[in-house]
Amino acid sequence: MDQTVSTYANQKRVIMLLIDSLMYPPLEKAVKEGAAPAFQFFMENGKVFPNIVSPFPTMSVTVDSSLLTGTYADIHKIPGLVWFHEEEKRLINYGSHIRELIKLGLIRSLKDVIYHLNNHHLSKEIKTIHEEMSLQGKATASINALVYRGNTEHDLQLPRLLTFFPSWNKESKTNGSRLFTYGSFSRISPFKRNGHFWQKFGFNDRFSAQELKYLIETNSLPSFTIVYFPDMDKTVHKNGPMDIKGISKVDKQLQNILDCYDSWEEALKDHYWIIMGDNGQAPVGSDRNKALIDLRKSLRSYQIMALKDGVKDSDEVVLGVNERMAFIYTLNPERAPLPDIAQTLQKDDRIDVIAWMEKESIHVISGVRQGKLMFQPDGDLVDEYGQSWDLVGDAGVLNLTVKNHQIFYDEYPDALARLHSSLTSHRGNYLVASAKPGFEFIGEGSPTHVGGASHGGLHKQDSLVPMIVTGTDSSPKHLRIIDLKDWILTLID
Ligand SMILES: [Zn+2]
């Protein structure tokens, strides 16, 4: 640690604060009302990008993987929070709801999120920012991020309950960033405060801030530090997108961090601060019967896999529900063909995007908009991000505007690449569905957010997050989360 400090003493360091479900409209409101002085300070002393595009589905594990690798799920291979593993014939669930985890076998699910996510599922074909920097001899820190893969082996101090299971012993080691906090399972500081099991084993904002403060106060910040603040997700889910209570609460933690310095201005001197959200959230209506799209009802003509039984011979369909987005798998393309499932879903005007792949081509229909769009990469049309596409059919299905061989997005930012990446993110015969704002999908045991908000969808309400940057006038090549890794590496270089 000391070596790191002396080697890079004169270099500006990057501190990235990733705040779950931070959105621009409520942030702007909170600042106007004087409820977020730390955010206000950063915004007045930096550059504000209100609309950075998040990957699809807009779920934290997929977003974090994209942020760390600079790729969409077609490359990093973390398709969503919940997805079906074709080779292992089982539903992977990194933790959407404790009830669901118990049904699936709690231990297995904990293992998926604590161990397999980083050590098996996240593609080894691509390097994370931690791995990239470690190869350049630079240390990095990851505090409470769910995706953290790096080149340093760490022991996870698992709760006693888990170590009763013999299969865990070998796997209590994991490869993370040089400085690595993962709740109370791996800590940088010696402090146990805020890290107890009733405090979600340290996966909370106070613990995150406490670990970062320790790095600042001991003068051991490495070149790059990413700190994940999880708490606001829950507040926004409950109170809706315009809630500012969560923002003012996380602002207190930011104030605590700024207070480590002699003055707040001092905090800006040797650092680039990047403060951003990971996904947005869209409102969910308050009438339970309308707001929840129960896929077991919509697809009742098919035999759907039951969570606790796993795949049985007679099963035809598997549901991978990610709040406002769902993967729907067919186990038997003859009895349950994807185009038929898609047509069934299209009858529901609460579902605005339904997409699946046939050979190389992606087909898109909607329960809201007329027509059908087919597209594939490498054509004569170029979009806002310089990606080229071949489009056939009704561009209006994805609310696209095509003018002079150029494609412009509106309701669904970067829709073509995000849908394409999701439909090539893992093996299997599946379609993806995204709900209109106001609604969310449920399957067996799914969490619900009636009268609150939810995410996962392709819509811009789920997909746009703000980013505040201090210390530089440079900006990423495009305003998307996948474009941040390369830009951060240039800051440190
Ligand atoms: Zn959430």
Tab-separated table of C-alpha atoms and ligand atoms in Angstrom:
chain	number	residue	atom	x	y	z
A	1	MET	CA	0.000	0.000	0.000
A	2	ASP	CA	2.766	2.454	0.970
A	3	GLN	CA	4.571	1.725	-2.232
A	4	THR	CA	1.492	2.670	-4.200
A	5	VAL	CA	1.242	5.973	-2.419
A	6	SER	CA	4.851	6.940	-2.954
A	7	THR	CA	4.894	5.858	-6.607
A	8	TYR	CA	1.817	7.800	-7.530
A	9	ALA	CA	2.006	10.604	-5.000
A	10	ASN	CA	2.007	13.288	-7.657
A	11	GLN	CA	-0.663	11.809	-9.789
A	12	LYS	CA	-4.333	12.685	-9.714
A	13	ARG	CA	-6.477	9.754	-8.709
A	14	VAL	CA	-9.928	8.772	-9.872
A	15	ILE	CA	-12.650	8.251	-7.268
A	16	MET	CA	-15.851	6.941	-8.773
A	17	LEU	CA	-18.987	6.909	-6.654
A	18	LEU	CA	-21.642	4.689	-8.196
A	19	ILE	CA	-25.020	5.435	-6.662
A	20	ASP	CA	-27.761	2.907	-7.334
A	21	SER	CA	-30.831	4.420	-9.044
A	22	LEU	CA	-29.530	8.016	-9.063
A	23	MET	CA	-31.521	9.957	-11.682
A	24	TYR	CA	-31.196	13.504	-12.959
A	25	PRO	CA	-34.703	14.988	-12.458
A	26	PRO	CA	-34.907	14.190	-8.703
A	27	LEU	CA	-31.237	15.161	-8.274
A	28	GLU	CA	-31.916	18.554	-9.840
A	29	LYS	CA	-34.977	18.938	-7.582
A	30	ALA	CA	-33.038	17.958	-4.440
A	31	VAL	CA	-30.302	20.484	-5.227
A	32	LYS	CA	-32.852	23.251	-5.912
A	33	GLU	CA	-34.505	22.578	-2.561
A	34	GLY	CA	-31.170	22.680	-0.758
A	35	ALA	CA	-31.489	19.014	0.243
A	36	ALA	CA	-28.210	17.871	-1.318
A	37	PRO	CA	-25.321	20.240	-0.495
A	38	ALA	CA	-22.554	17.757	-1.357
A	39	PHE	CA	-24.061	16.935	-4.758
A	40	GLN	CA	-24.504	20.660	-5.298
A	41	PHE	CA	-20.847	21.262	-4.477
A	42	PHE	CA	-19.671	18.653	-6.973
A	43	MET	CA	-22.078	19.917	-9.648
A	44	GLU	CA	-20.988	23.539	-9.230
A	45	ASN	CA	-17.351	22.527	-9.412
A	46	GLY	CA	-17.609	20.045	-12.220
A	47	LYS	CA	-19.335	19.073	-15.410
A	48	VAL	CA	-22.806	17.528	-15.356
A	49	PHE	CA	-23.907	14.982	-17.950
A	50	PRO	CA	-27.626	14.406	-17.275
A	51	ASN	CA	-28.113	11.523	-19.723
A	52	ILE	CA	-25.603	8.673	-19.817
A	53	VAL	CA	-27.003	5.522	-21.424
A	54	SER	CA	-27.045	2.396	-19.285
A	55	PRO	CA	-26.821	-1.121	-20.768
A	56	PHE	CA	-29.808	-3.460	-21.179
A	57	PRO	CA	-31.332	-4.938	-19.100
A	58	THR	CA	-30.951	-1.994	-16.731
A	59	MET	CA	-30.024	-4.153	-13.745
A	60	SER	CA	-27.019	-3.485	-11.471
A	61	VAL	CA	-24.964	-6.626	-12.227
A	62	THR	CA	-25.205	-6.072	-15.986
A	63	VAL	CA	-24.517	-2.351	-15.620
A	64	ASP	CA	-21.491	-2.903	-13.356
A	65	SER	CA	-20.093	-5.509	-15.756
A	66	SER	CA	-20.444	-3.044	-18.638
A	67	LEU	CA	-18.872	-0.247	-16.652
A	68	LEU	CA	-15.862	-2.345	-15.651
A	69	THR	CA	-15.283	-3.995	-19.031
A	70	GLY	CA	-16.448	-1.276	-21.448
A	71	THR	CA	-18.658	-3.792	-23.276
A	72	TYR	CA	-22.291	-4.867	-23.486
A	73	ALA	CA	-23.490	-8.285	-22.324
A	74	ASP	CA	-22.745	-9.944	-25.699
A	75	ILE	CA	-19.077	-9.638	-24.684
A	76	HIS	CA	-19.039	-9.614	-20.861
A	77	LYS	CA	-21.673	-12.377	-20.597
A	78	ILE	CA	-23.589	-11.216	-17.541
A	79	PRO	CA	-27.056	-11.156	-19.182
A	80	GLY	CA	-29.076	-9.872	-16.229
A	81	LEU	CA	-29.890	-10.391	-12.585
A	82	VAL	CA	-31.931	-13.473	-13.481
A	83	TRP	CA	-31.199	-15.713	-16.487
A	84	PHE	CA	-31.340	-19.346	-17.523
A	85	HIS	CA	-28.068	-21.230	-17.824
A	86	GLU	CA	-28.589	-23.612	-20.717
A	87	GLU	CA	-25.679	-25.980	-20.052
A	88	GLU	CA	-26.461	-26.269	-16.337
A	89	LYS	CA	-30.227	-26.299	-16.977
A	90	ARG	CA	-30.942	-23.938	-14.112
A	91	LEU	CA	-32.035	-20.418	-13.409
A	92	ILE	CA	-29.234	-18.157	-12.217
A	93	ASN	CA	-30.455	-15.526	-9.798
A	94	TYR	CA	-27.929	-13.127	-8.308
A	95	GLY	CA	-30.429	-12.039	-5.702
A	96	SER	CA	-33.700	-10.406	-6.731
A	97	HIS	CA	-35.661	-11.482	-3.680
A	98	ILE	CA	-34.874	-13.575	-0.649
A	99	ARG	CA	-38.074	-15.619	-1.135
A	100	GLU	CA	-36.972	-16.570	-4.609
A	101	LEU	CA	-33.494	-17.403	-3.416
A	102	ILE	CA	-34.907	-19.811	-0.853
A	103	LYS	CA	-37.012	-21.521	-3.496
A	104	LEU	CA	-33.981	-21.960	-5.715
A	105	GLY	CA	-31.827	-23.139	-2.830
A	106	LEU	CA	-30.348	-20.221	-0.941
A	107	ILE	CA	-26.812	-21.522	-0.788
A	108	ARG	CA	-26.581	-21.997	-4.505
A	109	SER	CA	-27.811	-18.459	-5.165
A	110	LEU	CA	-25.428	-16.929	-2.686
A	111	LYS	CA	-22.678	-18.829	-4.392
A	112	ASP	CA	-23.801	-17.475	-7.776
A	113	VAL	CA	-23.557	-13.871	-6.628
A	114	ILE	CA	-20.573	-14.165	-4.284
A	115	TYR	CA	-18.458	-16.524	-6.334
A	116	HIS	CA	-19.624	-17.581	-9.828
A	117	LEU	CA	-20.557	-14.085	-11.034
A	118	ASN	CA	-16.955	-12.864	-10.900
A	119	ASN	CA	-14.993	-16.086	-11.154
A	120	HIS	CA	-17.014	-18.012	-13.765
A	121	HIS	CA	-19.804	-16.104	-15.487
A	122	LEU	CA	-18.011	-12.826	-16.259
A	123	SER	CA	-16.176	-13.560	-19.513
A	124	LYS	CA	-12.424	-14.097	-19.290
A	125	GLU	CA	-12.115	-12.871	-22.908
A	126	ILE	CA	-12.328	-9.298	-21.663
A	127	LYS	CA	-10.388	-7.448	-18.988
A	128	THR	CA	-11.943	-5.378	-16.255
A	129	ILE	CA	-10.537	-1.947	-15.505
A	130	HIS	CA	-8.944	-3.474	-12.371
A	131	GLU	CA	-7.144	-6.133	-14.433
A	132	GLU	CA	-6.092	-3.636	-17.079
A	133	MET	CA	-4.589	-1.259	-14.538
A	134	SER	CA	-2.952	-4.016	-12.563
A	135	LEU	CA	-1.086	-5.039	-15.741
A	136	GLN	CA	0.180	-1.453	-15.953
A	137	GLY	CA	1.429	-1.780	-12.383
A	138	LYS	CA	-1.282	0.428	-10.951
A	139	ALA	CA	-3.327	-0.444	-7.899
A	140	THR	CA	-7.096	-0.059	-7.776
A	141	ALA	CA	-9.760	-0.332	-5.093
A	142	SER	CA	-13.261	-1.745	-5.267
A	143	ILE	CA	-15.625	-1.049	-2.391
A	144	ASN	CA	-18.895	-3.004	-2.294
A	145	ALA	CA	-19.217	-3.349	-6.065
A	146	LEU	CA	-20.894	-6.634	-7.003
A	147	VAL	CA	-18.578	-6.994	-9.985
A	148	TYR	CA	-14.974	-6.573	-8.915
A	149	ARG	CA	-12.723	-9.039	-10.749
A	150	GLY	CA	-9.030	-8.190	-10.552
A	151	ASN	CA	-5.625	-9.865	-10.343
A	152	THR	CA	-5.254	-10.093	-6.573
A	153	GLU	CA	-6.418	-13.158	-4.689
A	154	HIS	CA	-8.454	-12.437	-1.569
A	155	ASP	CA	-9.944	-14.645	1.106
A	156	LEU	CA	-13.627	-14.117	1.681
A	157	GLN	CA	-14.527	-14.273	5.362
A	158	LEU	CA	-17.848	-15.994	4.912
A	159	PRO	CA	-20.454	-16.131	7.649
A	160	ARG	CA	-20.111	-19.280	9.763
A	161	LEU	CA	-23.389	-20.641	8.407
A	162	LEU	CA	-21.965	-20.951	4.900
A	163	THR	CA	-18.707	-22.570	5.879
A	164	PHE	CA	-20.722	-25.548	7.173
A	165	PHE	CA	-21.115	-26.491	3.540
A	166	PRO	CA	-17.957	-28.346	2.560
A	167	SER	CA	-18.099	-27.110	-1.059
A	168	TRP	CA	-17.386	-23.580	0.136
A	169	ASN	CA	-13.953	-24.135	1.635
A	170	LYS	CA	-12.027	-24.126	-1.608
A	171	GLU	CA	-14.041	-21.338	-3.052
A	172	SER	CA	-13.709	-18.813	-0.287
A	173	LYS	CA	-10.890	-17.300	-2.344
A	174	THR	CA	-11.725	-14.814	-5.049
A	175	ASN	CA	-9.811	-12.562	-7.459
A	176	GLY	CA	-10.450	-8.895	-6.849
A	177	SER	CA	-8.865	-5.473	-7.123
A	178	ARG	CA	-5.704	-4.965	-5.018
A	179	LEU	CA	-7.695	-3.114	-2.336
A	180	PHE	CA	-10.950	-4.922	-1.955
A	181	THR	CA	-14.063	-4.487	0.139
A	182	TYR	CA	-16.984	-6.850	-0.334
A	183	GLY	CA	-19.286	-6.166	2.571
A	184	SER	CA	-17.970	-7.721	5.748
A	185	PHE	CA	-16.675	-10.727	3.756
A	186	SER	CA	-13.573	-8.750	2.804
A	187	ARG	CA	-12.653	-5.403	4.342
A	188	ILE	CA	-9.937	-2.839	3.730
A	189	SER	CA	-10.266	-1.163	7.114
A	190	PRO	CA	-10.120	-2.947	10.483
A	191	PHE	CA	-13.556	-1.519	11.397
A	192	LYS	CA	-16.495	-3.863	11.896
A	193	ARG	CA	-18.991	-1.051	12.443
A	194	ASN	CA	-21.987	-1.101	10.024
A	195	GLY	CA	-20.919	-4.510	8.736
A	196	HIS	CA	-23.050	-6.905	10.772
A	197	PHE	CA	-25.474	-9.426	9.340
A	198	TRP	CA	-28.485	-7.299	10.285
A	199	GLN	CA	-26.833	-4.518	8.302
A	200	LYS	CA	-26.787	-6.691	5.181
A	201	PHE	CA	-23.247	-7.839	6.004
A	202	GLY	CA	-21.949	-4.348	5.202
A	203	PHE	CA	-23.652	-3.935	1.831
A	204	ASN	CA	-24.965	-0.512	2.813
A	205	ASP	CA	-24.054	3.129	2.151
A	206	ARG	CA	-22.550	3.794	5.592
A	207	PHE	CA	-20.156	0.887	5.315
A	208	SER	CA	-19.183	1.908	1.762
A	209	ALA	CA	-18.450	5.478	2.907
A	210	GLN	CA	-16.586	4.227	5.988
A	211	GLU	CA	-14.240	2.116	3.853
A	212	LEU	CA	-13.550	4.979	1.422
A	213	LYS	CA	-12.900	7.365	4.336
A	214	TYR	CA	-10.370	4.901	5.693
A	215	LEU	CA	-8.460	4.985	2.373
A	216	ILE	CA	-8.533	8.796	2.346
A	217	GLU	CA	-7.538	9.225	5.975
A	218	THR	CA	-4.669	6.738	5.793
A	219	ASN	CA	-3.477	8.380	2.586
A	220	SER	CA	-3.716	5.097	0.703
A	221	LEU	CA	-6.010	5.883	-2.220
A	222	PRO	CA	-4.803	4.005	-5.301
A	223	SER	CA	-5.004	5.344	-8.890
A	224	PHE	CA	-8.608	4.245	-9.265
A	225	THR	CA	-11.277	3.598	-6.643
A	226	ILE	CA	-14.849	2.580	-7.309
A	227	VAL	CA	-17.358	2.753	-4.467
A	228	TYR	CA	-20.863	1.368	-4.794
A	229	PHE	CA	-23.721	2.852	-2.747
A	230	PRO	CA	-26.642	0.386	-2.759
A	231	ASP	CA	-29.265	1.942	-0.454
A	232	MET	CA	-31.136	4.276	-2.789
A	233	ASP	CA	-32.373	1.424	-4.988
A	234	LYS	CA	-34.788	0.398	-2.262
A	235	THR	CA	-35.998	3.940	-1.500
A	236	VAL	CA	-36.789	4.682	-5.143
A	237	HIS	CA	-38.486	1.279	-5.601
A	238	LYS	CA	-40.740	2.167	-2.685
A	239	ASN	CA	-41.349	5.894	-3.112
A	240	GLY	CA	-41.146	6.365	-6.871
A	241	PRO	CA	-38.727	8.117	-9.260
A	242	MET	CA	-39.117	11.690	-7.974
A	243	ASP	CA	-38.329	10.796	-4.355
A	244	ILE	CA	-35.564	13.003	-2.962
A	245	LYS	CA	-35.285	11.455	0.511
A	246	GLY	CA	-32.861	8.837	-0.779
A	247	ILE	CA	-30.740	11.514	-2.470
A	248	SER	CA	-30.547	13.595	0.658
A	249	LYS	CA	-29.556	10.487	2.647
A	250	VAL	CA	-26.734	9.520	0.305
A	251	ASP	CA	-25.718	13.197	0.241
A	252	LYS	CA	-24.971	12.894	3.989
A	253	GLN	CA	-22.478	10.153	3.165
A	254	LEU	CA	-20.907	12.345	0.473
A	255	GLN	CA	-20.624	15.161	3.038
A	256	ASN	CA	-18.896	12.742	5.417
A	257	ILE	CA	-16.407	11.870	2.703
A	258	LEU	CA	-15.753	15.529	1.798
A	259	ASP	CA	-15.309	16.317	5.495
A	260	CYS	CA	-12.205	14.070	5.553
A	261	TYR	CA	-10.372	16.976	3.920
A	262	ASP	CA	-9.411	20.307	5.497
A	263	SER	CA	-11.929	21.917	3.196
A	264	TRP	CA	-14.258	20.621	0.498
A	265	GLU	CA	-12.202	22.528	-2.110
A	266	GLU	CA	-9.160	20.590	-0.921
A	267	ALA	CA	-10.957	17.365	-1.844
A	268	LEU	CA	-11.077	18.460	-5.481
A	269	LYS	CA	-7.356	19.175	-5.756
A	270	ASP	CA	-5.739	15.800	-6.286
A	271	HIS	CA	-8.695	13.830	-7.559
A	272	TYR	CA	-11.033	13.332	-10.422
A	273	TRP	CA	-14.430	12.680	-8.864
A	274	ILE	CA	-16.955	10.809	-10.974
A	275	ILE	CA	-20.361	10.565	-9.319
A	276	MET	CA	-23.060	8.736	-11.211
A	277	GLY	CA	-26.075	6.446	-11.229
A	278	ASP	CA	-26.186	2.907	-12.589
A	279	ASN	CA	-29.758	2.644	-13.853
A	280	GLY	CA	-32.877	4.787	-13.805
A	281	GLN	CA	-36.296	3.692	-12.607
A	282	ALA	CA	-39.747	4.054	-14.142
A	283	PRO	CA	-42.918	4.463	-12.093
A	284	VAL	CA	-45.130	1.434	-11.416
A	285	GLY	CA	-48.876	2.134	-11.178
A	286	SER	CA	-50.729	1.762	-7.914
A	287	ASP	CA	-53.441	-0.648	-9.115
A	288	ARG	CA	-51.869	-4.048	-8.537
A	289	ASN	CA	-54.077	-5.820	-11.102
A	290	LYS	CA	-53.034	-3.461	-13.873
A	291	ALA	CA	-49.455	-2.644	-12.872
A	292	LEU	CA	-48.165	-6.213	-12.635
A	293	ILE	CA	-47.817	-8.203	-15.844
A	294	ASP	CA	-48.074	-11.761	-14.611
A	295	LEU	CA	-46.256	-13.816	-17.238
A	296	ARG	CA	-47.607	-17.062	-15.769
A	297	LYS	CA	-51.069	-15.821	-16.765
A	298	SER	CA	-50.058	-14.392	-20.152
A	299	LEU	CA	-48.336	-17.666	-21.076
A	300	ARG	CA	-50.720	-20.046	-19.331
A	301	SER	CA	-51.120	-22.149	-22.489
A	302	TYR	CA	-47.528	-23.292	-22.007
A	303	GLN	CA	-46.027	-25.490	-19.313
A	304	ILE	CA	-43.794	-23.121	-17.304
A	305	MET	CA	-40.844	-24.369	-15.251
A	306	ALA	CA	-41.537	-24.229	-11.502
A	307	LEU	CA	-38.682	-22.685	-9.518
A	308	LYS	CA	-38.315	-25.321	-6.857
A	309	ASP	CA	-38.509	-28.315	-9.224
A	310	GLY	CA	-36.107	-27.067	-11.892
A	311	VAL	CA	-36.516	-28.283	-15.481
A	312	LYS	CA	-38.843	-31.251	-15.983
A	313	ASP	CA	-39.379	-33.120	-19.265
A	314	SER	CA	-42.819	-31.635	-19.776
A	315	ASP	CA	-41.683	-28.021	-19.293
A	316	GLU	CA	-41.902	-25.792	-22.353
A	317	VAL	CA	-41.061	-22.307	-21.116
A	318	VAL	CA	-38.710	-20.760	-18.529
A	319	LEU	CA	-39.219	-17.229	-17.198
A	320	GLY	CA	-36.198	-15.082	-16.344
A	321	VAL	CA	-37.859	-12.011	-14.860
A	322	ASN	CA	-35.749	-8.878	-14.363
A	323	GLU	CA	-38.377	-6.476	-12.982
A	324	ARG	CA	-39.445	-4.414	-16.045
A	325	MET	CA	-37.666	-6.774	-18.425
A	326	ALA	CA	-38.015	-10.506	-18.968
A	327	PHE	CA	-36.122	-13.235	-20.749
A	328	ILE	CA	-38.574	-15.878	-21.960
A	329	TYR	CA	-36.973	-19.165	-22.966
A	330	THR	CA	-38.497	-21.927	-25.013
A	331	LEU	CA	-37.288	-25.412	-24.106
A	332	ASN	CA	-39.238	-26.868	-26.992
A	333	PRO	CA	-39.143	-24.662	-30.106
A	334	GLU	CA	-41.576	-26.980	-31.899
A	335	ARG	CA	-44.354	-26.929	-29.311
A	336	ALA	CA	-43.567	-23.398	-28.122
A	337	PRO	CA	-41.995	-21.407	-30.987
A	338	LEU	CA	-40.659	-17.947	-30.111
A	339	PRO	CA	-42.757	-16.118	-32.766
A	340	ASP	CA	-45.915	-17.632	-31.219
A	341	ILE	CA	-44.889	-16.596	-27.704
A	342	ALA	CA	-44.089	-13.121	-29.075
A	343	GLN	CA	-47.542	-12.851	-30.677
A	344	THR	CA	-49.205	-13.858	-27.431
A	345	LEU	CA	-47.312	-11.117	-25.581
A	346	GLN	CA	-48.107	-8.580	-28.311
A	347	LYS	CA	-51.800	-8.703	-27.315
A	348	ASP	CA	-50.815	-6.939	-24.083
A	349	ASP	CA	-50.587	-3.156	-24.505
A	350	ARG	CA	-48.450	-2.918	-21.340
A	351	ILE	CA	-45.521	-4.530	-23.182
A	352	ASP	CA	-43.845	-2.064	-25.544
A	353	VAL	CA	-40.877	-4.073	-26.861
A	354	ILE	CA	-40.719	-7.772	-27.771
A	355	ALA	CA	-37.609	-8.976	-29.617
A	356	TRP	CA	-36.085	-12.270	-30.658
A	357	MET	CA	-33.526	-13.577	-33.099
A	358	GLU	CA	-34.150	-15.641	-36.235
A	359	LYS	CA	-30.902	-16.684	-37.890
A	360	GLU	CA	-28.805	-13.474	-37.963
A	361	SER	CA	-31.737	-11.130	-37.880
A	362	ILE	CA	-33.505	-9.580	-34.876
A	363	HIS	CA	-37.279	-9.249	-35.041
A	364	VAL	CA	-39.047	-6.598	-32.996
A	365	ILE	CA	-42.770	-6.160	-32.380
A	366	SER	CA	-44.694	-4.181	-29.786
A	367	GLY	CA	-47.956	-4.316	-27.879
A	368	VAL	CA	-48.140	-0.535	-28.246
A	369	ARG	CA	-46.875	0.287	-31.740
A	370	GLN	CA	-47.997	-1.160	-35.066
A	371	GLY	CA	-45.776	-3.091	-37.439
A	372	LYS	CA	-42.617	-5.126	-37.327
A	373	LEU	CA	-38.967	-4.203	-37.511
A	374	MET	CA	-36.132	-6.514	-38.509
A	375	PHE	CA	-32.511	-5.535	-38.138
A	376	GLN	CA	-28.981	-6.810	-38.081
A	377	PRO	CA	-25.537	-5.260	-37.647
A	378	ASP	CA	-23.423	-4.039	-40.583
A	379	GLY	CA	-25.726	-2.281	-43.013
A	380	ASP	CA	-25.819	1.052	-44.824
A	381	LEU	CA	-27.449	3.008	-41.997
A	382	VAL	CA	-25.335	4.546	-39.230
A	383	ASP	CA	-26.604	5.490	-35.772
A	384	GLU	CA	-25.625	8.226	-33.288
A	385	TYR	CA	-22.833	6.043	-31.939
A	386	GLY	CA	-21.245	5.258	-35.319
A	387	GLN	CA	-22.653	1.692	-35.376
A	388	SER	CA	-23.958	0.500	-38.725
A	389	TRP	CA	-27.204	-1.430	-39.222
A	390	ASP	CA	-29.407	-3.013	-41.792
A	391	LEU	CA	-33.077	-2.176	-41.105
A	392	VAL	CA	-36.155	-3.685	-42.740
A	393	GLY	CA	-39.763	-2.821	-41.867
A	394	ASP	CA	-41.203	-0.277	-39.462
A	395	ALA	CA	-38.553	1.811	-37.681
A	396	GLY	CA	-41.391	3.306	-35.631
A	397	VAL	CA	-41.654	0.080	-33.591
A	398	LEU	CA	-38.527	1.229	-31.720
A	399	ASN	CA	-39.408	4.893	-32.086
A	400	LEU	CA	-36.443	5.397	-34.439
A	401	THR	CA	-36.059	8.243	-36.917
A	402	VAL	CA	-34.177	7.476	-40.109
A	403	LYS	CA	-32.927	10.483	-42.090
A	404	ASN	CA	-30.177	10.638	-44.729
A	405	HIS	CA	-28.928	7.149	-43.884
A	406	GLN	CA	-28.697	8.090	-40.227
A	407	ILE	CA	-30.581	6.546	-37.306
A	408	PHE	CA	-31.694	8.626	-34.305
A	409	TYR	CA	-33.008	7.225	-31.035
A	410	ASP	CA	-35.586	8.719	-28.714
A	411	GLU	CA	-37.685	6.586	-26.319
A	412	TYR	CA	-35.166	3.739	-26.383
A	413	PRO	CA	-31.565	5.001	-26.268
A	414	ASP	CA	-29.040	2.948	-28.249
A	415	ALA	CA	-31.893	0.460	-28.747
A	416	LEU	CA	-30.394	-1.546	-31.612
A	417	ALA	CA	-27.044	-2.342	-29.969
A	418	ARG	CA	-28.634	-2.922	-26.570
A	419	LEU	CA	-31.242	-5.357	-27.921
A	420	HIS	CA	-28.677	-7.090	-30.120
A	421	SER	CA	-26.260	-7.492	-27.205
A	422	SER	CA	-28.959	-8.902	-24.963
A	423	LEU	CA	-30.105	-11.418	-27.570
A	424	THR	CA	-26.526	-12.644	-28.016
A	425	SER	CA	-25.513	-12.510	-24.337
A	426	HIS	CA	-25.948	-16.213	-23.573
A	427	ARG	CA	-26.890	-19.521	-25.122
A	428	GLY	CA	-30.480	-20.644	-25.485
A	429	ASN	CA	-33.688	-19.994	-27.409
A	430	TYR	CA	-35.182	-16.896	-25.892
A	431	LEU	CA	-36.920	-13.630	-26.497
A	432	VAL	CA	-36.688	-10.427	-24.512
A	433	ALA	CA	-39.665	-8.325	-23.448
A	434	SER	CA	-39.655	-4.839	-21.980
A	435	ALA	CA	-42.586	-3.206	-20.185
A	436	LYS	CA	-44.048	0.243	-20.806
A	437	PRO	CA	-43.420	2.734	-17.959
A	438	GLY	CA	-46.124	2.164	-15.348
A	439	PHE	CA	-45.786	-1.620	-15.405
A	440	GLU	CA	-43.496	-4.455	-14.366
A	441	PHE	CA	-43.285	-8.188	-15.011
A	442	ILE	CA	-43.771	-10.858	-12.410
A	443	GLY	CA	-43.249	-14.591	-12.438
A	444	GLU	CA	-43.100	-16.981	-9.523
A	445	GLY	CA	-41.682	-15.245	-6.434
A	446	SER	CA	-40.778	-11.968	-8.183
A	447	PRO	CA	-40.429	-8.805	-6.110
A	448	THR	CA	-43.184	-6.230	-6.782
A	449	HIS	CA	-43.156	-2.432	-6.532
A	450	VAL	CA	-46.804	-1.414	-6.875
A	451	GLY	CA	-47.175	2.360	-6.443
A	452	GLY	CA	-43.396	2.806	-6.498
A	453	ALA	CA	-40.843	2.366	-9.263
A	454	SER	CA	-38.870	-0.332	-10.975
A	455	HIS	CA	-36.235	-0.891	-13.678
A	456	GLY	CA	-34.751	-3.400	-16.068
A	457	GLY	CA	-36.476	-2.015	-19.169
A	458	LEU	CA	-35.197	-0.609	-22.464
A	459	HIS	CA	-37.133	2.634	-22.045
A	460	LYS	CA	-35.225	5.873	-21.454
A	461	GLN	CA	-36.736	6.186	-17.983
A	462	ASP	CA	-34.861	3.041	-16.958
A	463	SER	CA	-31.860	3.795	-19.124
A	464	LEU	CA	-30.610	7.338	-18.533
A	465	VAL	CA	-28.419	8.207	-15.566
A	466	PRO	CA	-26.601	11.410	-14.599
A	467	MET	CA	-22.828	11.723	-14.235
A	468	ILE	CA	-20.930	14.527	-12.474
A	469	VAL	CA	-17.215	14.857	-13.246
A	470	THR	CA	-14.664	17.125	-11.581
A	471	GLY	CA	-11.053	17.839	-12.455
A	472	THR	CA	-11.171	17.493	-16.235
A	473	ASP	CA	-12.853	18.982	-19.282
A	474	SER	CA	-12.477	15.787	-21.261
A	475	SER	CA	-15.456	13.531	-21.786
A	476	PRO	CA	-16.034	9.968	-22.973
A	477	LYS	CA	-16.287	9.279	-26.706
A	478	HIS	CA	-20.028	8.698	-26.390
A	479	LEU	CA	-22.321	9.310	-23.457
A	480	ARG	CA	-22.851	5.636	-22.629
A	481	ILE	CA	-21.696	3.550	-19.676
A	482	ILE	CA	-19.764	1.240	-22.046
A	483	ASP	CA	-17.654	4.228	-23.138
A	484	LEU	CA	-16.458	5.122	-19.637
A	485	LYS	CA	-13.718	2.505	-19.153
A	486	ASP	CA	-11.511	3.768	-22.022
A	487	TRP	CA	-12.028	7.345	-20.931
A	488	ILE	CA	-11.114	6.614	-17.295
A	489	LEU	CA	-7.947	4.854	-18.459
A	490	THR	CA	-6.938	8.031	-20.344
A	491	LEU	CA	-7.491	10.094	-17.187
A	492	ILE	CA	-5.092	7.928	-15.222
A	493	ASP	CA	-2.510	7.551	-17.939
B	1	ZN	ZN	-33.634	-2.219	-8.071
